[in-house]
Short mmCIF file of C-alpha atoms in Angstrom, two decimals:
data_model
loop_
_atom_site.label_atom_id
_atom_site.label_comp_id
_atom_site.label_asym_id
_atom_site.label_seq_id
_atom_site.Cartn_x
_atom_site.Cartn_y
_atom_site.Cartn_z
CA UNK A 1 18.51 20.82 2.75
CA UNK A 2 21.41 18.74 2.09
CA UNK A 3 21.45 15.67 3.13
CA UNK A 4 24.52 14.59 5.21
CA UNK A 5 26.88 10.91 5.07
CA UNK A 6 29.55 9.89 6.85
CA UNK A 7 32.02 8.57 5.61
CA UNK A 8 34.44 6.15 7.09
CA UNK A 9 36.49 3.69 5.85
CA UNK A 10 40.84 2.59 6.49
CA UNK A 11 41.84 3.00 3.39
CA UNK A 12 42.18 6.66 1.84
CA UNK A 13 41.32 5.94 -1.95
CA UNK A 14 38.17 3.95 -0.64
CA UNK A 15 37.04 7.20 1.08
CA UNK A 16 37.96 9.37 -1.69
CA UNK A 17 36.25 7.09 -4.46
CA UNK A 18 32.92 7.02 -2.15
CA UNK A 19 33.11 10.85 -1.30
CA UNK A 20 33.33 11.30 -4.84
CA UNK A 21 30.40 9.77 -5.94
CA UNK A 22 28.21 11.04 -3.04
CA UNK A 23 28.91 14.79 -3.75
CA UNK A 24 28.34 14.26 -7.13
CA UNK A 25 24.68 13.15 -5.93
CA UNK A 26 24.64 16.37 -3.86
CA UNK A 27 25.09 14.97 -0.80
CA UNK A 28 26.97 16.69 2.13
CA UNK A 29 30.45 14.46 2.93
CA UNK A 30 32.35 14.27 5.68
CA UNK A 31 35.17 11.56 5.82
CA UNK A 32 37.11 10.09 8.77
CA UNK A 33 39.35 6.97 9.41
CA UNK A 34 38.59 3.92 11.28
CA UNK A 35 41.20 4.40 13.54
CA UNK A 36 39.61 8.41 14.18
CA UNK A 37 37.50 9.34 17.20
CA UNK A 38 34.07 10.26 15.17
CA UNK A 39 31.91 10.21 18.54
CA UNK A 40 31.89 14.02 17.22
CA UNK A 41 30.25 13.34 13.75
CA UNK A 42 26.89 11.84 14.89
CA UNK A 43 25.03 14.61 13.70
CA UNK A 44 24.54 12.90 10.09
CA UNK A 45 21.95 11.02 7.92
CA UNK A 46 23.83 7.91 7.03
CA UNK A 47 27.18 6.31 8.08
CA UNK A 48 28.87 4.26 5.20
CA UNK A 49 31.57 2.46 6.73
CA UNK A 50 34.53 0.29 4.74
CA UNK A 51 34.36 -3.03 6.43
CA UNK A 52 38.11 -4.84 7.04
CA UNK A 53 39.10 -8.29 5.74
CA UNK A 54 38.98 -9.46 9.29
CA UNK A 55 36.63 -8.96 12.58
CA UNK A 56 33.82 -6.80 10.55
CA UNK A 57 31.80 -7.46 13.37
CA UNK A 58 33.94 -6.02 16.05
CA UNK A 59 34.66 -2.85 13.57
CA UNK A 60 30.91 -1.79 13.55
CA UNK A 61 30.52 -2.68 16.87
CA UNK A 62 33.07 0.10 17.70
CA UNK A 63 31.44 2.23 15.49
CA UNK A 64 27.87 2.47 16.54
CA UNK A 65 29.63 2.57 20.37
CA UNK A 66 30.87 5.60 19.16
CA UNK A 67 27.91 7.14 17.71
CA UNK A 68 25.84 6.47 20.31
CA UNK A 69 22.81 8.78 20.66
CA UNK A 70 22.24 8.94 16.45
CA UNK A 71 19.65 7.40 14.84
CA UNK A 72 21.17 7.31 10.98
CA UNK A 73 21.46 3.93 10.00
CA UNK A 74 24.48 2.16 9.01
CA UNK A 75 25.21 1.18 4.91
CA UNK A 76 28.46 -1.34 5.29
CA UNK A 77 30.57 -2.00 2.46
CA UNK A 78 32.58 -5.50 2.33
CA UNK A 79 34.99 -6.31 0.27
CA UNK A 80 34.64 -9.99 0.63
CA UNK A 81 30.83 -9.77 0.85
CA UNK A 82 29.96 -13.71 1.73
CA UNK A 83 26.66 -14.80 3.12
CA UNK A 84 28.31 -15.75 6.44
CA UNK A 85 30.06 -12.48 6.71
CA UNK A 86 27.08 -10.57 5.74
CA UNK A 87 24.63 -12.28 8.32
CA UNK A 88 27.41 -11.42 11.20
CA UNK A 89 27.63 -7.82 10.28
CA UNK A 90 23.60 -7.44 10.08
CA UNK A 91 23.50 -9.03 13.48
CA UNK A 92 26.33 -6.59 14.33
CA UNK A 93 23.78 -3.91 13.85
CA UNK A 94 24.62 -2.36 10.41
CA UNK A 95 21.33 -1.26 8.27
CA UNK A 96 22.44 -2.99 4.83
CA UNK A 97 25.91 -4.85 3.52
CA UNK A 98 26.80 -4.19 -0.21
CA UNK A 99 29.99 -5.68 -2.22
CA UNK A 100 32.93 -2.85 -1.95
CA UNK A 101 32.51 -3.10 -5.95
CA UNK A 102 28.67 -2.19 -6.38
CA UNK A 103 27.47 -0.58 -9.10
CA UNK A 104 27.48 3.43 -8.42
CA UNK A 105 23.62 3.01 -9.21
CA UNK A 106 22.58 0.66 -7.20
CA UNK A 107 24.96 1.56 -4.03
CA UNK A 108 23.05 5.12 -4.63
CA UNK A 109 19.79 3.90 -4.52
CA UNK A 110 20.19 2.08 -1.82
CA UNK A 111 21.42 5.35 0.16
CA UNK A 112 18.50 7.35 -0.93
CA UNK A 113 16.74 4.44 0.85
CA UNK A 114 18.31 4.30 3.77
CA UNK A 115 18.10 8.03 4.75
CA UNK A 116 14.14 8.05 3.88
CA UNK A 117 14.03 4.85 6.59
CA UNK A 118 16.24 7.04 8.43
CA UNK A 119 14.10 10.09 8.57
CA UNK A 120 10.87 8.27 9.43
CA UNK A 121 12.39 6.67 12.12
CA UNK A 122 13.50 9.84 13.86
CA UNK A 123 9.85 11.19 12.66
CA UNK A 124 7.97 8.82 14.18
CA UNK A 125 10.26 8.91 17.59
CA UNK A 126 9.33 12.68 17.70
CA UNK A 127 5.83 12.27 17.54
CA UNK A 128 6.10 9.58 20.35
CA UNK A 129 7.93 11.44 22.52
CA UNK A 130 4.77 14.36 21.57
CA UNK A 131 2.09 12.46 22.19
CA UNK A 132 3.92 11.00 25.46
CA UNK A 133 3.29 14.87 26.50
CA UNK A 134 -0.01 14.87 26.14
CA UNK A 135 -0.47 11.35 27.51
CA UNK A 136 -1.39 9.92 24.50
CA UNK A 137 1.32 7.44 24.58
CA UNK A 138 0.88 3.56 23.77
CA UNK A 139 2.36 0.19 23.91
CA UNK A 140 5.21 -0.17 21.11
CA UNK A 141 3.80 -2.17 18.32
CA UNK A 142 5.42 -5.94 17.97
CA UNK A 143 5.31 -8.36 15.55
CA UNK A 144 6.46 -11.22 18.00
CA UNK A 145 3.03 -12.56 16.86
CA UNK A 146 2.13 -14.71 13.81
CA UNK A 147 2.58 -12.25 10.55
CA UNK A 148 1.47 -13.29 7.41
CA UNK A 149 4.13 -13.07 4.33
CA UNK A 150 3.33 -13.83 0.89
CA UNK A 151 6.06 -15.00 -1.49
CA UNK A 152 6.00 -14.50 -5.08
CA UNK A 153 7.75 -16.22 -8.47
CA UNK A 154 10.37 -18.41 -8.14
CA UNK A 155 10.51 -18.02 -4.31
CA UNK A 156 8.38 -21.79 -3.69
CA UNK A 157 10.35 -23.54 -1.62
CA UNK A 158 10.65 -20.52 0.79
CA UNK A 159 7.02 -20.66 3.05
CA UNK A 160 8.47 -24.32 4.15
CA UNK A 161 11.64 -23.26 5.20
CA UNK A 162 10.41 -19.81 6.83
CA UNK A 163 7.60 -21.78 8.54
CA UNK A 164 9.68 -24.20 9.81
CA UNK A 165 12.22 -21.63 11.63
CA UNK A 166 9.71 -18.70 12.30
CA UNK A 167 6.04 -18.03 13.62
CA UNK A 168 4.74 -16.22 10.71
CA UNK A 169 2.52 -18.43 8.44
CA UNK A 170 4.10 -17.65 4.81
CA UNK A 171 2.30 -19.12 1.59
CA UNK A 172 3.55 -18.99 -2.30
CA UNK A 173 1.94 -17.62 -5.39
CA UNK A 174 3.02 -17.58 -8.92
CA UNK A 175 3.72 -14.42 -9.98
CA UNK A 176 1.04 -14.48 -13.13
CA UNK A 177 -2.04 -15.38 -10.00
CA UNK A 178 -0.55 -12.56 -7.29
CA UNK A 179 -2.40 -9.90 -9.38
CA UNK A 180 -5.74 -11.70 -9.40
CA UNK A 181 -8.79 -10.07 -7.26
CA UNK A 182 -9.62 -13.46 -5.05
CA UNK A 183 -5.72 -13.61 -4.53
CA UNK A 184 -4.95 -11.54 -1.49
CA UNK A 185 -8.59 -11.77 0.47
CA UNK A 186 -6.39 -10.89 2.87
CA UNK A 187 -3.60 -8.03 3.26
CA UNK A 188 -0.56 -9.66 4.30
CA UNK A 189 1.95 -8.18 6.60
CA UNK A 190 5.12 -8.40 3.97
CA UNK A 191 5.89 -9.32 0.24
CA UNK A 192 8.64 -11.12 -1.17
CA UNK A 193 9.07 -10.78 -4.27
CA UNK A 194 11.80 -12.74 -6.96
CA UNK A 195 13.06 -10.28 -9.26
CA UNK A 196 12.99 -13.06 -11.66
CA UNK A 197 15.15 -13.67 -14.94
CA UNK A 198 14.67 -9.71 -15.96
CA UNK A 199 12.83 -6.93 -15.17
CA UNK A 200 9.36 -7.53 -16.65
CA UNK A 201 8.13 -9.06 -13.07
CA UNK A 202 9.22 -6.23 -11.05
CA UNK A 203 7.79 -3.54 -13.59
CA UNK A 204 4.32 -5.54 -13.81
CA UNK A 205 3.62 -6.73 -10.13
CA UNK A 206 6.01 -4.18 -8.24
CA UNK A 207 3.82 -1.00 -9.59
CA UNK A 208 0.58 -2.55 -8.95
CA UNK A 209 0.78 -3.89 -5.77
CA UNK A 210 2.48 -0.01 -4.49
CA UNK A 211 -1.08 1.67 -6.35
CA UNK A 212 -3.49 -0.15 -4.79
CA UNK A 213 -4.23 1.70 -1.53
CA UNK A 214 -5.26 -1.21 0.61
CA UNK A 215 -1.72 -2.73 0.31
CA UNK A 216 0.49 0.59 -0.08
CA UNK A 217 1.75 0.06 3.87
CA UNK A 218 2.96 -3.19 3.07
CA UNK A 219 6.40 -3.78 2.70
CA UNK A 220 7.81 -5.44 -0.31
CA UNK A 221 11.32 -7.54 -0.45
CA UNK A 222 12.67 -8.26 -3.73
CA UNK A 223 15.35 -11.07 -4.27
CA UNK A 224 17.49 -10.86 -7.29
CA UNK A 225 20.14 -12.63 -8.56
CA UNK A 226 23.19 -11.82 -7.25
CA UNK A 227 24.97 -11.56 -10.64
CA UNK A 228 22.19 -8.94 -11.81
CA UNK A 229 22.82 -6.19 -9.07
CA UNK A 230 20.80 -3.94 -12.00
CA UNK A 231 17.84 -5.90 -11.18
CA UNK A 232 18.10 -4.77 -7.10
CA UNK A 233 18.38 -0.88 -8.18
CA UNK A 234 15.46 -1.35 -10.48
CA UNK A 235 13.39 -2.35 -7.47
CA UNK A 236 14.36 -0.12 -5.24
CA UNK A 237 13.47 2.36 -8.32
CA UNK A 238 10.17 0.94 -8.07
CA UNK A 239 9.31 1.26 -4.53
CA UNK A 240 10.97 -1.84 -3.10
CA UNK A 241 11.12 -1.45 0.85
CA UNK A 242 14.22 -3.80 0.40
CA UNK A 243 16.33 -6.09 -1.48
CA UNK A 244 18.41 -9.07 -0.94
CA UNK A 245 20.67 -11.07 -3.01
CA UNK A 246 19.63 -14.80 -3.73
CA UNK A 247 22.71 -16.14 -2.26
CA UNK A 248 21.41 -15.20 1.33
CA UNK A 249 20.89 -18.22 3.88
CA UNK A 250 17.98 -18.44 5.50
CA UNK A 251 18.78 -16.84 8.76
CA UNK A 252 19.95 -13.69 7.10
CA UNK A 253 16.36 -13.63 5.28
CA UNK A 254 14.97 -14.51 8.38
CA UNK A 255 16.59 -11.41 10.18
CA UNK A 256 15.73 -8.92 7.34
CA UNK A 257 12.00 -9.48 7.40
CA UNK A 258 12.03 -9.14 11.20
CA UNK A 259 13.30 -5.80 11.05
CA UNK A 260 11.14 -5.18 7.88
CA UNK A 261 8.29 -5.40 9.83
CA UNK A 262 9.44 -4.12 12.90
CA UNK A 263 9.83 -0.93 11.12
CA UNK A 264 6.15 -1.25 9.51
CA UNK A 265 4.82 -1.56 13.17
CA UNK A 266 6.78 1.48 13.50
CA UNK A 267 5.04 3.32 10.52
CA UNK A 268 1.68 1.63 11.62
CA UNK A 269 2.01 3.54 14.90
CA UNK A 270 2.90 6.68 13.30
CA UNK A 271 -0.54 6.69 11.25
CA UNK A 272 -2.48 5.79 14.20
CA UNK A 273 -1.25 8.58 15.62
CA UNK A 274 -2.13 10.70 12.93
CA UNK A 275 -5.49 9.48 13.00
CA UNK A 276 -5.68 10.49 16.37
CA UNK A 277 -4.27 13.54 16.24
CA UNK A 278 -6.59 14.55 13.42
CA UNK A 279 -9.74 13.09 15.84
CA UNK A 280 -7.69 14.79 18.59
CA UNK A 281 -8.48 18.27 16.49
CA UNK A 282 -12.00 17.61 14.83
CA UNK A 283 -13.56 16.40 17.57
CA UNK A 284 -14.88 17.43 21.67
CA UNK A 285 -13.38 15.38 23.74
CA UNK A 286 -16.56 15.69 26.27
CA UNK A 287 -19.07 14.24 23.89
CA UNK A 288 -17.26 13.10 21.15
CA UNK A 289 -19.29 15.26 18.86
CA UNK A 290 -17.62 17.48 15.87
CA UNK A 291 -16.31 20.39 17.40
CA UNK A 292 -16.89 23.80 16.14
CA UNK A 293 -13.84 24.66 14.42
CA UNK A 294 -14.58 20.74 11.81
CA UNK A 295 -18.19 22.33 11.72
CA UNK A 296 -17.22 25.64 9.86
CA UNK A 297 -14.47 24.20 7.45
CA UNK A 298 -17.39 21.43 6.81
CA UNK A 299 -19.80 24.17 6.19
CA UNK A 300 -17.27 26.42 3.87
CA UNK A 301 -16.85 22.87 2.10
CA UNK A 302 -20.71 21.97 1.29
CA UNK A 303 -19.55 24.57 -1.86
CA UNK A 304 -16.72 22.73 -3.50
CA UNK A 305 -19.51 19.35 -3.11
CA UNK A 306 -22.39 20.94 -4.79
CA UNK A 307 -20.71 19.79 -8.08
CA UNK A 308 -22.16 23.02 -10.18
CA UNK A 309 -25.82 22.44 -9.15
CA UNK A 310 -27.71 23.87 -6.63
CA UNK A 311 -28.46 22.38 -3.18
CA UNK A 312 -30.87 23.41 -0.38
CA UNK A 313 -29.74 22.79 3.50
CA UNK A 314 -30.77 23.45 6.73
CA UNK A 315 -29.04 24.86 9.92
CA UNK A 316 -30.17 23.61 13.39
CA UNK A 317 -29.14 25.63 16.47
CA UNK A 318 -29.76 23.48 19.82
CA UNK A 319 -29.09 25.49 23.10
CA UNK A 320 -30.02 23.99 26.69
CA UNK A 321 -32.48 25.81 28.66
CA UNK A 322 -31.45 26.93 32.01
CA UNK A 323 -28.49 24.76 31.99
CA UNK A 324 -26.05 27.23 33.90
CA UNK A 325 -28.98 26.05 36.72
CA UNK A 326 -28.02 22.94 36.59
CA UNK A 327 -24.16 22.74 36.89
CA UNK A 328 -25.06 25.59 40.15
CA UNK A 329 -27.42 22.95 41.56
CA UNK A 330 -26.09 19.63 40.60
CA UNK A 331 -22.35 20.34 40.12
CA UNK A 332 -20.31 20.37 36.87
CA UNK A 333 -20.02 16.43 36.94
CA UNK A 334 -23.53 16.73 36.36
CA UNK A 335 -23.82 18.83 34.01
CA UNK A 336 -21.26 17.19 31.61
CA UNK A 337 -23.46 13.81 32.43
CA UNK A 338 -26.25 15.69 30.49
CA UNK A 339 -24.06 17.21 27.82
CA UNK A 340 -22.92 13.36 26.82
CA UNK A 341 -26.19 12.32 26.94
CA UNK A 342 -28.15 14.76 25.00
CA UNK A 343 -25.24 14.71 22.20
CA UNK A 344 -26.39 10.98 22.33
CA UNK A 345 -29.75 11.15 21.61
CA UNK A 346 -29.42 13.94 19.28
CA UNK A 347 -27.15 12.03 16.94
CA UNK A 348 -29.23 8.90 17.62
CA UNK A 349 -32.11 11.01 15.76
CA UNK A 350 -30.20 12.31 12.83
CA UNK A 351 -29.25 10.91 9.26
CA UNK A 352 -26.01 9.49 8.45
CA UNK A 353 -25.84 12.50 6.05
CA UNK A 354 -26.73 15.03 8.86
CA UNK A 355 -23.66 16.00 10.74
CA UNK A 356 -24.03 17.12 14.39
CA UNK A 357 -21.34 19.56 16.50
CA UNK A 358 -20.99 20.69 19.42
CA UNK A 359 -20.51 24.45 19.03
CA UNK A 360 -20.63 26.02 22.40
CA UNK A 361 -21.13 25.23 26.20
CA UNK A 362 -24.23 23.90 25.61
CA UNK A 363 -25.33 24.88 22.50
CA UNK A 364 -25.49 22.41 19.15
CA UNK A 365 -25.36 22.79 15.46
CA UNK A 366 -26.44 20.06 12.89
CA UNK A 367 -26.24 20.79 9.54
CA UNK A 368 -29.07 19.12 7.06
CA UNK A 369 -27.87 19.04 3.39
CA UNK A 370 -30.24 18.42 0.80
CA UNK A 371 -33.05 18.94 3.14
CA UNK A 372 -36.53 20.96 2.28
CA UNK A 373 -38.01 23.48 4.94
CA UNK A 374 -40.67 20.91 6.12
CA UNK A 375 -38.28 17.89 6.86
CA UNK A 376 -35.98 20.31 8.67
CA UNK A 377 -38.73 21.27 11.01
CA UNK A 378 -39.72 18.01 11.56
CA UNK A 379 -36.35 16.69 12.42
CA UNK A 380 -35.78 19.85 14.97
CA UNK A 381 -39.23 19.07 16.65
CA UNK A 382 -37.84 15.28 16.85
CA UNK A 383 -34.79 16.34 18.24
CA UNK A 384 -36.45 18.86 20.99
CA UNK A 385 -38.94 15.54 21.83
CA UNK A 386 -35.63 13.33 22.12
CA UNK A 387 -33.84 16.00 24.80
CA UNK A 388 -36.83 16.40 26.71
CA UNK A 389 -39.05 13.35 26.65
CA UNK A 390 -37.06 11.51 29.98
CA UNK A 391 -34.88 12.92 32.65
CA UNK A 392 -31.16 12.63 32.28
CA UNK A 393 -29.94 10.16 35.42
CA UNK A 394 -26.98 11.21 36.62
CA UNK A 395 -24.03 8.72 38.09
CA UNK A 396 -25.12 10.16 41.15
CA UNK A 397 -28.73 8.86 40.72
CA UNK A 398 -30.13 12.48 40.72
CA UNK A 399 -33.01 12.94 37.80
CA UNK A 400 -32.19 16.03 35.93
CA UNK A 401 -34.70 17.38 33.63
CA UNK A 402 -33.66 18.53 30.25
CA UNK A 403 -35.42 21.31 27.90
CA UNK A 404 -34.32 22.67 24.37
CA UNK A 405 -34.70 25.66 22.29
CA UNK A 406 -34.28 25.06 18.76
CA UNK A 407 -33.86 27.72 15.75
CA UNK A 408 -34.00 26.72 12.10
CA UNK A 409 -32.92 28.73 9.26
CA UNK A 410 -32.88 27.00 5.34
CA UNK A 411 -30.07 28.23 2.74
CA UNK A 412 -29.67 27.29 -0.56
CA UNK A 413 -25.92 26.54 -2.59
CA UNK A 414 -26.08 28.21 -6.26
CA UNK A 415 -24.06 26.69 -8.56
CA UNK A 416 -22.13 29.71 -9.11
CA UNK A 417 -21.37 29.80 -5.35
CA UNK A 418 -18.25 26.72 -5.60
CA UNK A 419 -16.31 29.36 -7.55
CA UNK A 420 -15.90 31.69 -4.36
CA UNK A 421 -14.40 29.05 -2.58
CA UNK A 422 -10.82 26.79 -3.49
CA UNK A 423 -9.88 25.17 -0.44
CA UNK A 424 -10.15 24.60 3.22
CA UNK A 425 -8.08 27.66 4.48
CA UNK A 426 -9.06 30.49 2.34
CA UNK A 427 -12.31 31.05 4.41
CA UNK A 428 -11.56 30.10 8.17
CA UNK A 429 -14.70 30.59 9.92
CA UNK A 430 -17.87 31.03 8.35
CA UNK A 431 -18.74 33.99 10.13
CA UNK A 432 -16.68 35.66 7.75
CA UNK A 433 -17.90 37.66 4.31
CA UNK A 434 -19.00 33.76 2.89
CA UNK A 435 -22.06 32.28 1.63
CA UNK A 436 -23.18 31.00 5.09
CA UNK A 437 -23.01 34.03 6.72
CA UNK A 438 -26.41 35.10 6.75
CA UNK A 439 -27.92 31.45 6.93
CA UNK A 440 -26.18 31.21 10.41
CA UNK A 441 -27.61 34.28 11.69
CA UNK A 442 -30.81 33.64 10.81
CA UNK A 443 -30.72 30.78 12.64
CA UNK A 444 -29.23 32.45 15.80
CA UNK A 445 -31.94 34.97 15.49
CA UNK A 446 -34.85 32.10 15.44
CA UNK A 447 -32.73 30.39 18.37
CA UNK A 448 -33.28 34.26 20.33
CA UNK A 449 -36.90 34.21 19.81
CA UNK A 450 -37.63 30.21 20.49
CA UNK A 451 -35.70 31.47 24.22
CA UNK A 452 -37.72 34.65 24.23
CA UNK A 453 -40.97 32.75 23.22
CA UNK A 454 -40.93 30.58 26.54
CA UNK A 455 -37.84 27.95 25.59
CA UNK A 456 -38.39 24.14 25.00
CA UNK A 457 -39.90 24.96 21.72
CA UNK A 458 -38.86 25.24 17.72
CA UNK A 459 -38.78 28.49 15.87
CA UNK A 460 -38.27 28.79 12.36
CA UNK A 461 -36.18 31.99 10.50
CA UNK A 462 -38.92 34.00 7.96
CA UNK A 463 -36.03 34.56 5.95
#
């Protein structure tokens, strides 16, 4: 989908010149004068707006008044372009300030930036406003706190200074030590990075510090010489979160690493909220076990990790005896109290390899990999001794007894079995036609006859 820029700016050439160049890039235009109500236009990507000679500040003022509501940032474009006038418009609220007379390159990187910031801002406000739904919601992230920046090259004097007029601690290293493994024990919460006389630094450090996965949320400001505006588009090329010309004062450096990691706070958030989501969906949120749904896609997947040779596992089916008894007698409160606490003290007997789901009401599946017959029935007569060795105590100080009945079936991976299966949504449940099939059923029928056979006891599949 085409991306969409607005376009606004007093004088006519100016708009044509930039509309020009945008739709050459394949962006969608639309252009308006300053002087033009564009409270209708918010629904765009990016606003590039022509600053005036005089009050820039009050001109982007009236601007984002007007397009109130939209989240696309704000590129300005200044003739004049001086530190002072720059600092006033960022305060202003404008996203970035380029000279009117910036290379087509570099002015186009730096609006395929600033629509990627863009989108992941409105991203990460819909999945707030989501999780808000389903009460998930948390604290905005802040980095009023003490952040840790790290400046590289020819940027020495700078900790000093940004120590002296911020709370983040900020320390220097040449740029030939910032690649060395005892040199960032630990990950900072922002680069800056001096672009240097050329672009060796930036192709070297830039690169490496982006592949390494530890530091790939961190985000990197490069200063360049103003006079080498090739330098800025080569960053940004190269994964630069931002750039800044070396004329900046401090305050305007000051005010661009405050949003810098405002906005990684923001992205921070985003992930945790990934991470939960994806707990959120592999997990029961009664006893924080696996739930069945992670089970089968893990079991579909013990294929693709045989790596061509053959391994032997073990299914464990755990169901409760008589446990509809004891959510009629003690109440459902109870009877989740026992659910947590046998899923505790079955995972409390199990391998770190061994992975443990709850895969009913109260019935339990652990899978053993790379397990032989006689440890797997060893384990399962562990785990029925762990259920039923003490009564459950409930927060109502009632002592609920506890019995299991445990069915163990063994199946075996053949090498040739990883070519049946290519990822984890081609087989969806393993109850389908798949290799585990038959290994589950087994175990479901020695589950029937350990119930059958009087309950609290382990009985092993003959097949």
């Amino acid at each position: 989908m085409q991306k969409r820029v607005l376009v606004i700016d007093a004088i006519a050439t100016h708009r044509i010149r930039f509309a020009a160049l945008l739709e050459t890039a394949r962006y969608a235009v639309r252009t308006v004068s300053v002087s033009e109500n564009i409270g209708s236009l918010r629904d765009c990507d990016l606003v590039v707006l022509g600053l005036p000679s005089h009050e820039p500040g009050r001109v982007i003022s009236s601007v984002l008044a007007q397009l109130t509501g939209t989240k696309a940032p704000v590129l300005c474009l200044d003739a004049k372009c001086t530190p002072l006038r720059r600092l006033l418009v960022l305060r202003a609220g404008a996203r970035d300030v380029l000279p009117s007379k910036t290379p087509d390159e570099l002015l186009l990187a730096r609006v395929r930036g600033l629509i990627r910031e863009g989108e992941a801002e409105r991203e990460a406000e819909r999945r707030r406003v989501t999780a808000a739904s389903f009460g998930f919601s948390e604290a905005a992230a802040s980095f009023g706190s003490r952040a840790r920046l790290v400046c590289i090259g020819e940027l020495d004097a700078l900790p000093g200074q940004l120590s002296a007029v911020t709370p983040h601690e900020a320390v220097h290293f040449p740029a030939g030590r910032i690649l060395e493994e005892d040199a960032l024990s630990m990950v900072p919460d922002a680069f800056l990075l001096h672009a240097g006389h050329g672009p060796d630094d930036l192709s070297t450090i830039l690169p490496e510090l982006r592949d390494q996965t530890h530091l790939a949320p961190v985000p990197i400001m490069v200063v360049y010489p103003e006079d080498r505006p090739e330098l800025a588009t080569h960053a940004l090329a190269l994964g630069a979160s931002d750039i800044v010309a070396d004329t900046a004062g401090l305050e305007e450096i000051e005010l661009r690493i405050a949003r810098m990691l405002a906005r990684k706070a923001s992205n921070d958030a985003m992930r945790r909220s990934d991470e939960q989501s994806y707990r959120l969906a592999a997990t029961d949120p009664l006893t924080g076990l696996y739930n069945r749904r992670y089970a089968e896609t893990y079991m579909s997947g013990l294929t693709e990790r045989s790596n061509g040779r053959p391994i032997e596992f073990s299914l464990v089916l755990i169901d409760l005896d008589h446990f509809k008894a004891v959510n009629d007698v003690h109440g459902h409160a109870a009877g989740d109290s026992v659910l947590r606490e046998v899923a505790v003290r079955l995972q409390d007997n199990l391998r770190a390899c061994d992975l443990i789901a709850r895969y009913g009401g109260e019935e339990f599946m652990v899978i053993l990999p790379e397990t032989s017959p006689e440890m797997a029935i060893g384990l399962a007569e562990r785990l029925r001794h762990a259920v039923s060795n003490r009564s459950v105590k409930t927060s109502e100080d009632a002592e609920i007894v506890v019995t299991a009945s445990i069915g163990v079936a063994m199946g075996r991976i053949d090498a040739g079995m990883a070519e049946q299966r290519t990822g984890t949504d081609d087989v969806p449940c393993m109850f389908d036609d798949s290799p585990f099939q038959s290994v589950f059923e087994a175990a479901d029928a020695a589950l029937y006859l350990a119930k059958t056979g009087g309950r609290n006891r382990v009985e092993v599949s003959a097949a």
